[in-house]
Short mmCIF file of C-alpha atoms and ligand atoms in Angstrom, two decimals:
data_model
loop_
_atom_site.label_atom_id
_atom_site.label_comp_id
_atom_site.label_asym_id
_atom_site.label_seq_id
_atom_site.Cartn_x
_atom_site.Cartn_y
_atom_site.Cartn_z
CA MET Z 542 71.47 -94.44 61.71
CA ASN Z 543 69.67 -91.17 61.58
CA LEU Z 544 72.20 -88.92 63.54
CA PRO Z 545 70.74 -85.89 65.02
CA LEU Z 546 72.27 -83.02 62.72
CA THR Z 547 71.08 -85.13 59.92
CA GLY Z 548 69.47 -82.28 57.54
CA ILE Z 549 71.50 -79.54 58.39
CA LYS Z 550 73.70 -78.44 55.43
CA ILE Z 551 76.84 -76.43 56.25
CA ILE Z 552 79.15 -74.67 53.98
CA ASP Z 553 82.58 -75.08 55.32
CA PHE Z 554 84.84 -72.06 54.05
CA THR Z 555 87.72 -73.26 56.60
CA HIS Z 556 91.02 -74.25 56.23
CA VAL Z 557 93.89 -75.48 58.11
CA GLN Z 558 92.98 -76.65 61.87
CA ALA Z 559 90.72 -74.29 64.01
CA GLY Z 560 87.63 -74.28 61.65
CA PRO Z 561 88.15 -77.88 59.80
CA ALA Z 562 88.22 -78.93 63.55
CA CYS Z 563 84.88 -77.74 64.09
CA THR Z 564 83.11 -78.93 60.90
CA GLN Z 565 84.45 -82.12 61.18
CA LEU Z 566 82.83 -82.71 64.72
CA LEU Z 567 79.42 -81.36 62.98
CA ALA Z 568 79.81 -83.69 60.00
CA TRP Z 569 80.53 -86.50 62.70
CA PHE Z 570 76.99 -86.03 64.04
CA GLY Z 571 75.14 -85.80 60.70
CA ALA Z 572 75.33 -82.76 59.33
CA ASP Z 573 76.20 -82.72 55.47
CA VAL Z 574 79.18 -80.69 55.26
CA ILE Z 575 80.40 -79.00 52.20
CA LYS Z 576 83.98 -77.83 52.12
CA VAL Z 577 84.46 -75.25 49.60
CA GLU Z 578 87.71 -75.55 48.48
CA ARG Z 579 90.08 -73.27 45.67
CA PRO Z 580 90.45 -75.05 42.59
CA GLY Z 581 93.84 -76.67 41.89
CA SER Z 582 95.09 -76.38 45.44
CA GLY Z 583 92.23 -76.89 48.05
CA ASP Z 584 92.99 -76.47 51.79
CA VAL Z 585 96.70 -75.89 52.21
CA THR Z 586 96.79 -78.85 54.47
CA ARG Z 587 96.26 -81.14 51.88
CA ASN Z 588 100.09 -80.52 50.90
CA GLN Z 589 101.59 -79.59 54.45
CA LEU Z 590 103.93 -82.31 55.76
CA ARG Z 591 103.23 -85.01 53.50
CA ASP Z 592 104.57 -88.63 54.34
CA ILE Z 593 103.13 -90.10 50.96
CA PRO Z 594 104.01 -87.92 48.08
CA ASP Z 595 100.85 -87.87 46.09
CA ALA Z 596 98.63 -88.47 48.98
CA ASP Z 597 96.47 -85.89 51.10
CA ALA Z 598 98.61 -85.23 54.22
CA LEU Z 599 97.45 -86.74 57.44
CA TYR Z 600 97.20 -83.11 58.61
CA PHE Z 601 94.39 -82.66 56.13
CA THR Z 602 92.91 -86.11 56.59
CA MET Z 603 92.40 -86.14 60.30
CA LEU Z 604 90.39 -82.80 60.40
CA ASN Z 605 88.10 -83.41 57.46
CA SER Z 606 86.51 -86.62 57.82
CA ASN Z 607 82.72 -87.43 57.04
CA LYS Z 608 82.83 -84.12 54.42
CA ARG Z 609 81.95 -83.62 50.78
CA SER Z 610 84.56 -81.65 48.92
CA LEU Z 611 83.20 -78.96 46.07
CA THR Z 612 85.87 -76.67 44.16
CA LEU Z 613 84.77 -73.30 43.67
CA ASP Z 614 86.45 -70.21 42.53
CA THR Z 615 84.70 -67.67 44.60
CA LYS Z 616 86.28 -64.93 43.41
CA LYS Z 617 85.00 -65.43 39.77
CA PRO Z 618 81.32 -64.61 39.12
CA GLU Z 619 80.31 -68.15 38.10
CA GLY Z 620 81.85 -69.35 41.43
CA LYS Z 621 80.00 -66.56 43.30
CA GLU Z 622 76.99 -67.65 41.80
CA VAL Z 623 77.10 -71.17 42.79
CA LEU Z 624 78.29 -69.65 46.36
CA GLU Z 625 75.02 -67.62 46.43
CA ARG Z 626 72.89 -70.55 45.60
CA LEU Z 627 74.43 -72.77 48.47
CA ILE Z 628 73.89 -69.94 51.24
CA GLY Z 629 70.07 -69.69 49.77
CA GLU Z 630 69.77 -73.78 50.56
CA SER Z 631 72.14 -73.99 53.65
CA ASP Z 632 71.82 -73.45 57.26
CA VAL Z 633 75.75 -72.70 58.38
CA LEU Z 634 78.33 -70.91 57.07
CA VAL Z 635 81.63 -71.44 58.96
CA GLU Z 636 84.86 -69.73 57.96
CA ASN Z 637 88.02 -68.75 59.16
CA PHE Z 638 90.04 -66.40 56.64
CA GLY Z 639 91.83 -63.74 57.78
CA PRO Z 640 90.23 -60.86 58.81
CA GLY Z 641 88.10 -58.81 55.90
CA ALA Z 642 88.38 -61.95 53.70
CA LEU Z 643 84.95 -63.08 53.30
CA ASP Z 644 83.78 -59.23 52.96
CA ARG Z 645 86.70 -58.94 50.27
CA MET Z 646 84.70 -61.39 48.43
CA GLY Z 647 81.43 -59.73 48.66
CA PHE Z 648 80.10 -62.29 51.06
CA SER Z 649 79.85 -59.63 54.04
CA TRP Z 650 77.02 -61.04 56.96
CA GLU Z 651 74.82 -58.18 55.87
CA ARG Z 652 75.00 -59.61 52.12
CA ILE Z 653 74.60 -63.35 53.40
CA ASN Z 654 71.73 -62.48 55.74
CA GLU Z 655 69.97 -60.78 52.51
CA LEU Z 656 70.35 -64.13 50.86
CA ASN Z 657 69.09 -65.98 53.62
CA PRO Z 658 67.90 -64.35 56.74
CA LYS Z 659 68.08 -67.82 58.31
CA MET Z 660 71.42 -68.46 57.67
CA ILE Z 661 74.03 -68.92 60.77
CA VAL Z 662 77.47 -67.43 59.65
CA ALA Z 663 80.12 -68.80 62.05
CA SER Z 664 83.97 -67.31 62.07
CA VAL Z 665 87.24 -68.12 64.00
CA LYS Z 666 89.47 -65.19 64.18
CA GLY Z 667 92.50 -64.54 65.97
CA PHE Z 668 90.99 -61.50 68.15
CA SER Z 669 87.61 -60.83 68.84
CA GLU Z 670 86.20 -57.95 67.02
CA GLY Z 671 86.86 -54.54 68.20
CA HIS Z 672 90.06 -55.86 69.67
CA HIS Z 673 92.95 -53.52 69.02
CA TYR Z 674 94.82 -56.53 67.39
CA SER Z 675 91.67 -57.44 65.26
CA ASP Z 676 93.41 -57.25 61.99
CA LEU Z 677 96.24 -59.72 62.84
CA LYS Z 678 96.21 -63.06 60.88
CA VAL Z 679 96.59 -65.74 63.56
CA TYR Z 680 98.14 -69.12 63.96
CA GLU Z 681 97.76 -71.63 66.91
CA ASN Z 682 101.10 -70.57 69.11
CA VAL Z 683 100.27 -66.66 68.53
CA ALA Z 684 96.92 -67.36 69.96
CA GLN Z 685 98.63 -69.43 72.91
CA CYS Z 686 100.75 -66.33 73.87
CA ALA Z 687 97.91 -63.95 73.28
CA GLY Z 688 95.61 -65.97 75.74
CA GLY Z 689 97.84 -66.52 78.50
CA ALA Z 690 98.87 -69.86 78.20
CA ALA Z 691 102.55 -69.41 76.86
CA SER Z 692 103.55 -67.14 79.96
CA THR Z 693 102.15 -69.63 82.67
CA THR Z 694 103.11 -72.68 81.16
CA GLY Z 695 106.75 -73.94 81.25
CA PHE Z 696 109.52 -73.70 84.02
CA TRP Z 697 110.10 -70.51 86.26
CA ASP Z 698 113.76 -70.54 84.74
CA GLY Z 699 112.67 -71.09 81.30
CA PRO Z 700 111.08 -68.67 78.56
CA PRO Z 701 107.29 -68.70 78.16
CA THR Z 702 106.50 -72.09 76.32
CA VAL Z 703 103.42 -73.21 74.10
CA SER Z 704 101.50 -76.81 74.69
CA ALA Z 705 101.49 -79.15 72.08
CA ALA Z 706 97.64 -79.34 72.70
CA ALA Z 707 96.30 -77.06 69.91
CA LEU Z 708 94.46 -74.81 72.36
CA GLY Z 709 94.23 -71.94 69.86
CA ASP Z 710 93.24 -74.31 67.11
CA SER Z 711 90.72 -77.43 67.74
CA ASN Z 712 90.10 -75.67 71.06
CA THR Z 713 88.43 -72.65 69.29
CA GLY Z 714 86.90 -74.94 66.76
CA MET Z 715 85.01 -76.52 69.67
CA HIS Z 716 84.08 -73.52 70.99
CA LEU Z 717 82.52 -72.74 67.75
CA ALA Z 718 80.62 -75.85 67.35
CA ILE Z 719 79.13 -75.12 70.67
CA GLY Z 720 78.12 -71.49 69.42
CA ILE Z 721 76.69 -73.15 65.94
CA LEU Z 722 74.46 -75.70 67.90
CA THR Z 723 73.35 -72.70 70.28
CA ALA Z 724 72.57 -70.43 67.24
CA LEU Z 725 70.51 -73.54 65.48
CA ILE Z 726 68.62 -73.85 68.71
CA GLY Z 727 68.02 -70.32 68.79
CA ARG Z 728 66.81 -70.29 65.04
CA ASP Z 729 64.17 -72.64 65.83
CA LYS Z 730 62.64 -70.30 68.39
CA THR Z 731 62.93 -67.10 66.01
CA GLY Z 732 63.21 -68.39 62.63
CA LYS Z 733 66.25 -66.05 62.35
CA GLY Z 734 70.09 -66.61 61.82
CA GLN Z 735 72.89 -64.69 63.03
CA LYS Z 736 76.50 -64.38 63.19
CA VAL Z 737 78.46 -66.57 65.92
CA ALA Z 738 82.25 -65.77 66.32
CA VAL Z 739 84.78 -67.19 68.50
CA SER Z 740 88.48 -65.79 68.95
CA MET Z 741 91.43 -67.98 69.22
CA GLN Z 742 92.85 -65.73 71.93
CA ASP Z 743 89.46 -65.77 73.92
CA ALA Z 744 89.19 -69.46 73.75
CA VAL Z 745 92.84 -69.78 75.12
CA LEU Z 746 91.99 -67.62 77.58
CA ASN Z 747 88.88 -69.92 78.49
CA LEU Z 748 91.17 -72.83 79.23
CA CYS Z 749 93.56 -70.80 81.44
CA ARG Z 750 90.74 -69.35 83.81
CA VAL Z 751 92.69 -70.59 86.86
CA LYS Z 752 95.69 -68.75 85.90
CA MET Z 753 93.39 -65.67 85.87
CA ARG Z 754 92.26 -66.64 89.27
CA ASP Z 755 95.51 -66.90 90.33
CA GLN Z 756 96.33 -63.23 89.37
CA GLN Z 757 93.82 -61.85 91.55
CA ARG Z 758 94.79 -64.19 94.52
CA LEU Z 759 98.30 -63.12 93.97
CA GLU Z 760 97.20 -59.38 93.75
CA ARG Z 761 95.65 -59.88 97.27
CA VAL Z 762 97.72 -62.15 99.31
CA GLY Z 763 101.15 -61.78 97.59
CA TYR Z 764 101.71 -65.43 96.85
CA LEU Z 765 100.41 -68.65 95.56
CA GLU Z 766 100.56 -71.61 98.08
CA GLU Z 767 100.34 -74.38 95.65
CA TYR Z 768 103.12 -73.16 93.31
CA PRO Z 769 106.58 -74.43 93.62
CA GLN Z 770 107.88 -70.87 94.55
CA TYR Z 771 105.82 -71.30 97.86
CA PRO Z 772 107.11 -70.81 100.38
CA HIS Z 773 110.92 -71.01 99.60
CA GLY Z 774 111.12 -68.70 96.58
CA THR Z 775 109.94 -65.34 95.50
CA PHE Z 776 106.73 -64.11 93.82
CA THR Z 777 106.32 -60.81 91.52
CA ASP Z 778 103.22 -59.44 90.59
CA VAL Z 779 102.45 -61.54 87.59
CA VAL Z 780 101.39 -65.47 87.74
CA PRO Z 781 104.70 -67.41 87.74
CA ARG Z 782 105.22 -70.44 85.40
CA GLY Z 783 104.68 -73.32 87.81
CA GLY Z 784 106.42 -76.36 85.85
CA ASN Z 785 104.14 -79.18 86.68
CA ALA Z 786 102.63 -78.15 89.74
CA GLY Z 787 99.01 -79.24 89.83
CA GLY Z 788 96.56 -76.50 89.05
CA GLY Z 789 93.74 -77.01 91.48
CA GLY Z 790 93.92 -77.38 95.25
CA GLN Z 791 95.72 -80.45 95.28
CA PRO Z 792 99.53 -80.31 95.02
CA GLY Z 793 100.96 -82.71 92.41
CA TRP Z 794 104.02 -83.34 90.08
CA VAL Z 795 105.51 -85.48 87.23
CA LEU Z 796 107.72 -88.39 88.67
CA LYS Z 797 110.34 -90.77 87.97
CA CYS Z 798 109.93 -94.15 87.30
CA LYS Z 799 111.91 -97.33 86.63
CA GLY Z 800 113.64 -96.82 83.30
CA TRP Z 801 113.56 -93.12 82.78
CA GLU Z 802 117.35 -92.85 82.41
CA THR Z 803 116.78 -94.09 78.93
CA ASP Z 804 112.78 -93.82 78.25
CA PRO Z 805 111.67 -89.95 78.08
CA ASN Z 806 108.33 -91.16 79.00
CA ALA Z 807 108.93 -93.58 81.97
CA TYR Z 808 107.23 -91.15 84.36
CA ILE Z 809 103.59 -90.84 85.85
CA TYR Z 810 101.65 -87.55 87.27
CA PHE Z 811 101.02 -88.10 90.66
CA THR Z 812 98.55 -86.04 92.89
CA ILE Z 813 98.29 -85.77 96.50
CA GLN Z 814 95.03 -85.22 97.38
CA GLY Z 815 94.43 -84.07 101.06
CA HIS Z 816 91.71 -86.59 101.90
CA ALA Z 817 93.80 -89.50 100.15
CA TRP Z 818 97.16 -88.69 102.43
CA GLU Z 819 96.80 -91.79 104.45
CA PRO Z 820 96.10 -94.22 101.69
CA ILE Z 821 99.44 -92.29 99.94
CA CYS Z 822 101.33 -92.93 102.85
CA ARG Z 823 100.29 -96.68 103.28
CA ALA Z 824 100.56 -97.25 99.48
CA ILE Z 825 104.43 -95.89 99.13
CA GLY Z 826 105.00 -97.69 102.42
CA HIS Z 827 105.54 -94.66 104.82
CA PRO Z 828 102.82 -95.31 107.52
CA GLU Z 829 104.42 -93.15 110.18
CA TRP Z 830 103.81 -90.00 108.09
CA ILE Z 831 100.17 -90.31 108.70
CA ASN Z 832 100.27 -89.05 112.10
CA ASP Z 833 103.33 -87.22 111.98
CA PRO Z 834 102.49 -83.27 112.69
CA ASP Z 835 104.98 -82.16 109.77
CA TYR Z 836 102.93 -84.14 107.50
CA SER Z 837 99.63 -84.90 108.72
CA THR Z 838 98.01 -81.52 106.98
CA ALA Z 839 98.40 -80.03 103.56
CA GLU Z 840 99.99 -76.92 105.23
CA ALA Z 841 102.82 -78.75 107.08
CA ARG Z 842 103.68 -80.87 104.13
CA GLN Z 843 103.91 -77.74 101.55
CA PRO Z 844 107.33 -76.46 102.92
CA HIS Z 845 108.70 -79.84 102.05
CA ILE Z 846 106.65 -81.20 99.31
CA PHE Z 847 109.70 -81.71 96.99
CA ASP Z 848 111.18 -84.14 99.54
CA ILE Z 849 108.02 -85.94 99.67
CA PHE Z 850 107.94 -86.31 96.17
CA ALA Z 851 111.63 -87.60 96.19
CA LYS Z 852 110.48 -90.35 98.64
CA ILE Z 853 107.74 -91.13 96.34
CA GLU Z 854 110.37 -91.11 93.27
CA GLU Z 855 112.61 -93.37 95.70
CA TRP Z 856 109.51 -96.02 95.91
CA LEU Z 857 109.11 -95.58 92.19
CA ALA Z 858 112.45 -96.71 91.29
CA ASP Z 859 112.38 -99.94 90.52
CA LYS Z 860 108.35 -100.11 89.28
CA THR Z 861 107.63 -99.23 85.63
CA LYS Z 862 104.88 -96.43 85.38
CA TYR Z 863 102.23 -98.86 84.58
CA GLU Z 864 103.03 -101.32 87.75
CA ALA Z 865 102.87 -97.94 89.67
CA VAL Z 866 99.35 -97.14 88.31
CA ASP Z 867 98.28 -100.30 89.06
CA ILE Z 868 99.82 -100.45 92.58
CA LEU Z 869 98.21 -96.56 93.41
CA ARG Z 870 94.85 -97.32 91.68
CA LYS Z 871 93.81 -99.73 94.15
CA PHE Z 872 94.35 -96.94 97.15
CA ASP Z 873 92.03 -94.30 94.99
CA ILE Z 874 95.07 -92.20 94.14
CA PRO Z 875 94.47 -89.76 91.07
CA CYS Z 876 97.29 -90.62 88.73
CA SER Z 877 98.43 -91.67 85.29
CA PRO Z 878 101.24 -93.11 83.44
CA VAL Z 879 102.52 -90.16 80.96
CA LEU Z 880 101.46 -91.95 77.57
CA SER Z 881 103.65 -91.20 74.34
CA MET Z 882 101.90 -90.90 71.22
CA LYS Z 883 103.02 -94.25 70.10
CA GLU Z 884 101.50 -95.67 73.43
CA LEU Z 885 98.10 -93.97 72.36
CA ALA Z 886 98.08 -95.16 69.01
CA TYR Z 887 98.77 -98.58 69.89
CA ASP Z 888 96.57 -98.74 72.95
CA GLU Z 889 93.98 -101.14 72.90
CA SER Z 890 91.59 -99.43 75.17
CA MET Z 891 91.70 -96.16 73.18
CA ARG Z 892 90.46 -98.47 70.01
CA LYS Z 893 87.97 -100.24 71.85
CA THR Z 894 86.46 -97.09 72.98
CA GLU Z 895 86.68 -96.04 69.38
CA SER Z 896 88.54 -92.60 70.73
CA ILE Z 897 91.25 -93.77 68.04
CA VAL Z 898 89.77 -95.26 64.94
CA GLU Z 899 91.45 -96.63 61.57
CA VAL Z 900 89.98 -94.96 58.42
CA ASP Z 901 90.11 -96.43 55.00
CA HIS Z 902 91.40 -93.58 52.49
CA PRO Z 903 90.83 -94.43 48.38
CA VAL Z 904 94.43 -92.95 48.11
CA ARG Z 905 96.27 -93.54 51.49
CA GLY Z 906 95.25 -96.72 52.60
CA LYS Z 907 94.50 -97.04 56.29
CA TYR Z 908 95.58 -94.20 58.70
CA LEU Z 909 94.57 -93.62 62.32
CA THR Z 910 92.54 -90.93 63.36
CA VAL Z 911 91.25 -89.66 66.64
CA GLY Z 912 87.63 -90.53 66.98
CA SER Z 913 84.60 -88.77 68.85
CA PRO Z 914 85.76 -87.77 72.25
CA ILE Z 915 82.00 -87.33 72.89
CA LYS Z 916 80.21 -90.30 73.79
CA PHE Z 917 76.37 -91.06 73.34
CA SER Z 918 74.13 -93.73 74.75
CA ASP Z 919 72.09 -93.55 71.08
CA MET Z 920 74.39 -93.16 68.52
CA LYS Z 921 77.86 -93.61 67.62
CA PRO Z 922 79.59 -91.63 64.82
CA GLU Z 923 81.14 -93.42 62.30
CA ILE Z 924 84.09 -91.82 60.99
CA THR Z 925 84.71 -92.22 57.05
CA ALA Z 926 87.51 -90.73 55.01
CA SER Z 927 88.22 -87.36 54.18
CA PRO Z 928 87.24 -86.03 50.33
CA LEU Z 929 89.40 -85.84 47.78
CA LEU Z 930 89.83 -82.56 46.13
CA GLY Z 931 86.60 -81.66 44.34
CA GLU Z 932 85.28 -85.37 44.79
CA HIS Z 933 81.85 -84.02 45.12
CA THR Z 934 81.94 -80.63 42.72
CA ASP Z 935 79.44 -82.07 40.15
CA GLU Z 936 77.47 -83.85 42.62
CA VAL Z 937 76.86 -80.66 44.83
CA LEU Z 938 76.44 -78.62 41.58
CA ALA Z 939 73.85 -81.02 40.53
CA GLN Z 940 71.89 -80.92 43.62
CA LEU Z 941 72.06 -77.13 43.14
CA GLY Z 942 70.12 -77.79 39.79
CA TYR Z 943 72.99 -77.12 37.23
CA THR Z 944 72.75 -79.29 34.09
CA ALA Z 945 75.52 -81.16 33.11
CA GLN Z 946 76.26 -78.52 30.44
CA GLN Z 947 76.23 -75.90 32.85
CA ILE Z 948 78.49 -77.79 34.67
CA ALA Z 949 81.20 -78.33 32.05
CA LYS Z 950 80.89 -75.12 31.25
CA MET Z 951 82.03 -74.04 34.88
CA HIS Z 952 84.99 -76.46 34.36
CA GLU Z 953 85.77 -74.58 31.31
CA ALA Z 954 85.98 -71.07 32.95
CA ASN Z 955 88.14 -73.04 36.30
CA ALA Z 956 85.38 -71.49 38.47
CA VAL Z 957 85.24 -75.24 39.90
N1 COA S 2307 88.23 -69.08 45.64
C1 COA S 2307 88.89 -68.04 45.68
N2 COA S 2307 89.58 -67.20 46.64
C2 COA S 2307 89.46 -68.06 47.80
C3 COA S 2307 88.70 -69.59 48.10
C4 COA S 2307 88.15 -69.93 47.12
N3 COA S 2307 87.83 -70.92 47.20
N4 COA S 2307 89.22 -69.46 49.11
C5 COA S 2307 89.63 -68.80 49.91
N5 COA S 2307 90.14 -67.93 49.07
C6 COA S 2307 90.67 -66.30 49.28
C7 COA S 2307 90.26 -65.55 50.49
O1 COA S 2307 89.41 -64.70 49.69
C8 COA S 2307 91.71 -64.62 50.64
O2 COA S 2307 91.79 -63.87 49.62
P1 COA S 2307 92.13 -61.97 50.19
O3 COA S 2307 92.96 -62.20 50.71
O4 COA S 2307 92.76 -61.44 48.76
O5 COA S 2307 91.16 -61.44 50.46
C9 COA S 2307 92.44 -65.82 50.52
O6 COA S 2307 92.42 -66.98 49.63
C10 COA S 2307 92.78 -66.10 52.24
O7 COA S 2307 93.07 -65.72 52.60
P2 COA S 2307 93.48 -66.02 54.36
O8 COA S 2307 92.69 -66.53 54.95
O9 COA S 2307 94.22 -64.62 55.07
O10 COA S 2307 94.87 -67.20 53.96
P3 COA S 2307 95.98 -67.17 54.56
O11 COA S 2307 96.94 -67.87 54.30
O12 COA S 2307 97.26 -65.77 54.38
O13 COA S 2307 96.48 -67.00 56.59
C11 COA S 2307 95.46 -67.85 58.57
C12 COA S 2307 95.87 -67.96 56.98
C13 COA S 2307 95.27 -69.06 59.23
C14 COA S 2307 96.43 -66.86 59.06
C15 COA S 2307 94.17 -66.85 58.31
O14 COA S 2307 93.28 -67.46 57.60
C16 COA S 2307 93.53 -66.31 59.43
O15 COA S 2307 94.35 -65.47 60.47
N6 COA S 2307 92.59 -67.25 60.10
C17 COA S 2307 91.91 -66.55 61.23
C18 COA S 2307 92.42 -67.30 62.26
C19 COA S 2307 92.47 -68.83 62.13
O16 COA S 2307 91.54 -69.46 62.00
N7 COA S 2307 93.85 -69.25 62.37
C20 COA S 2307 94.09 -70.75 62.63
C21 COA S 2307 93.87 -71.71 61.51
S1 COA S 2307 94.64 -73.04 62.13
#
């Protein structure tokens, strides 16, 4: 299949999660992504949390599919020479090293721009350039704390809580992918490359924008009516943690279903959409609430919203989460079962839509990975295995014009 990014060559100087998630997405859509890794060790995630002693860890395989691997010691002159040649022939260089690492290696933006003025250099850092924390190295949870997610997640009587969703890592990678594609379109118009940067703090904050909305509302009116603290609790001058409350204009909560005593995920998320009040009352067997002035408007319901949720839980007590959703969907009520990773892994629909796919790996055999969450009408990315360390070194060097003799010499110098 001729994928849209076919012909785009990307030097993938990324590691761990944020950068690899970005370049993997671009590889799915056709780019030739050459992962540059340190000889002997490679991306640290190859070894992290291994489930099979000598096979690349799932952490690596699930973030580096469809790529080629080139081992290169870019601190040695031979390695630098290869990288320079590669820069001359590529469209994009993506990196997520600690602050200043690329400059220390001798590949500042100015130098890369000199080598190839059409090159797009894309970076993930913890904080934006010019920020007072821009010298910090950052991992996922650090970013969630810096970007406002942790202070607004969890319950009001507990500590700030991080999400299991990789808001700092993969999310930043997705932002960077948008930046790269934009810069590529820009280059078509100007003929020039540019520097693209996304900070993990900013990418987290971008997903927390409704909490910034709430901060401003709180400062103006002193309360937030959709939070559990309203109307009985108290507010300070900062956005509180709202537990499982709906973040938009409709109240929602995680509700217990049949079996919750023993199954940690026997719950549904239930949303009370204002205009769906009538169907909700009918669905849960309380038609008398439809015209009761204590219940008929969102404002009237808010003071006893948790009593309403308790009544819904009574209705749910003899229904599994799946049975409950099957009833509620007929009434057009926005809801979902709380799905475990096990349920998702074996969900037939997720396999059918290729949102979860099985990939064959030469060492580990079959494993599951997350497929493209973006669906197209005219193309279907095919997910292939992640490369072994240095699997494509000789191939890439030969494509760059190195002779077999020169390649052997580089192996001897341990530059590759
Ligand atoms: N050959 C030779 N040297 C190489 C190399 C190669 N192929 N690839 C990397 N290196 C060197 C770098 O030049 C750098 O050396 P230096 O520090 O002497 O200049 C070093 O390896 C990598 O440093 P760094 O990226 O800082 O690694 P780390 O393990 O100390 O820190 C992070 C890891 C993720 C904390 C850090 O990279 C970071 O903050 N990145 C930006 C934010 C980010 O993406 N974080 C999320 C990751 S999911």
